Phi, psi and omega in degrees: 000324183303323183294314182295327119023263192278356161264334175262353127336313180268331166285311174296354189285288160307327190284325177282357191285292157346282197302280168020279182283340151319290171315322168287322200278296183327303174303315160336299206272352176273326132349270153338301203283317192300288214289343160298315144293356179284298172006270167314306171323302211292311214271294178308325194239331183068042173197148159224153193307171187256332185294344181303282182308352167274334173277345180262340182279309172294333197279322183279027173282275204283336166285321183271349155314295185334285199294354148302348182263297183332302195283336183273320162296350171227048171012076196227015171267146201301152200218109172278120181252006111014304198248305192286308209283344203251014180278164132258154150062239214274345180299325201243000160273347165275330174316305193262350166281353188245010156276329194274003131352285169288297207289354180283312176319312175316302208293331176300329204289299191322308177279344183255358178265342181281334190294319190264339185266327172290327179283005179246346188257335182309350175260358215243093172303135193283179196262347188255298192290329196049045180266145193281125186296348186286346152321343240223281202295317198323347185283333185282308182303286208296342193260351147319302185271336173305285176340283197286316170314303175329290167310317190293318205259335164276306188314347189266335178276279209316315163288346145321319208276347174260144187299139162319122147005298162327306172301324202252033170076027171258000000 
């Protein structure tokens, strides 16, 4: 039973990672396309539609939040190598767990505060595109939730790597 739950958590984590990578690449493509249209419009017509800058900025926000979740899944976040390389065995595992708990705490703050922010700005419209700013700020709780899932899965990975008490003869 223990392993089926851990395997399920790993499958969810992997699918979320794939989704974040795909959407992140789509947002990056949208940023490149929008910026190219803006540059071409200014160069050839002396005018750029005002919505181009907004779509670029909002896509960047979403790309960053999704990319952060990918980094957490791949353990690519910033670390201080000097300390980690000196740790061995159990100390390294404890350090890794504490890092994941710190990231999880930040992710939960993003989730909760992001939801509160959406409740405040849901009627506010963006100046050029006239869309609800809730769609833009939804990147915070969505990213926070995905980061939290990835952190929990990383913590479960640490648990998964531990031998069972029966295997240890306890």
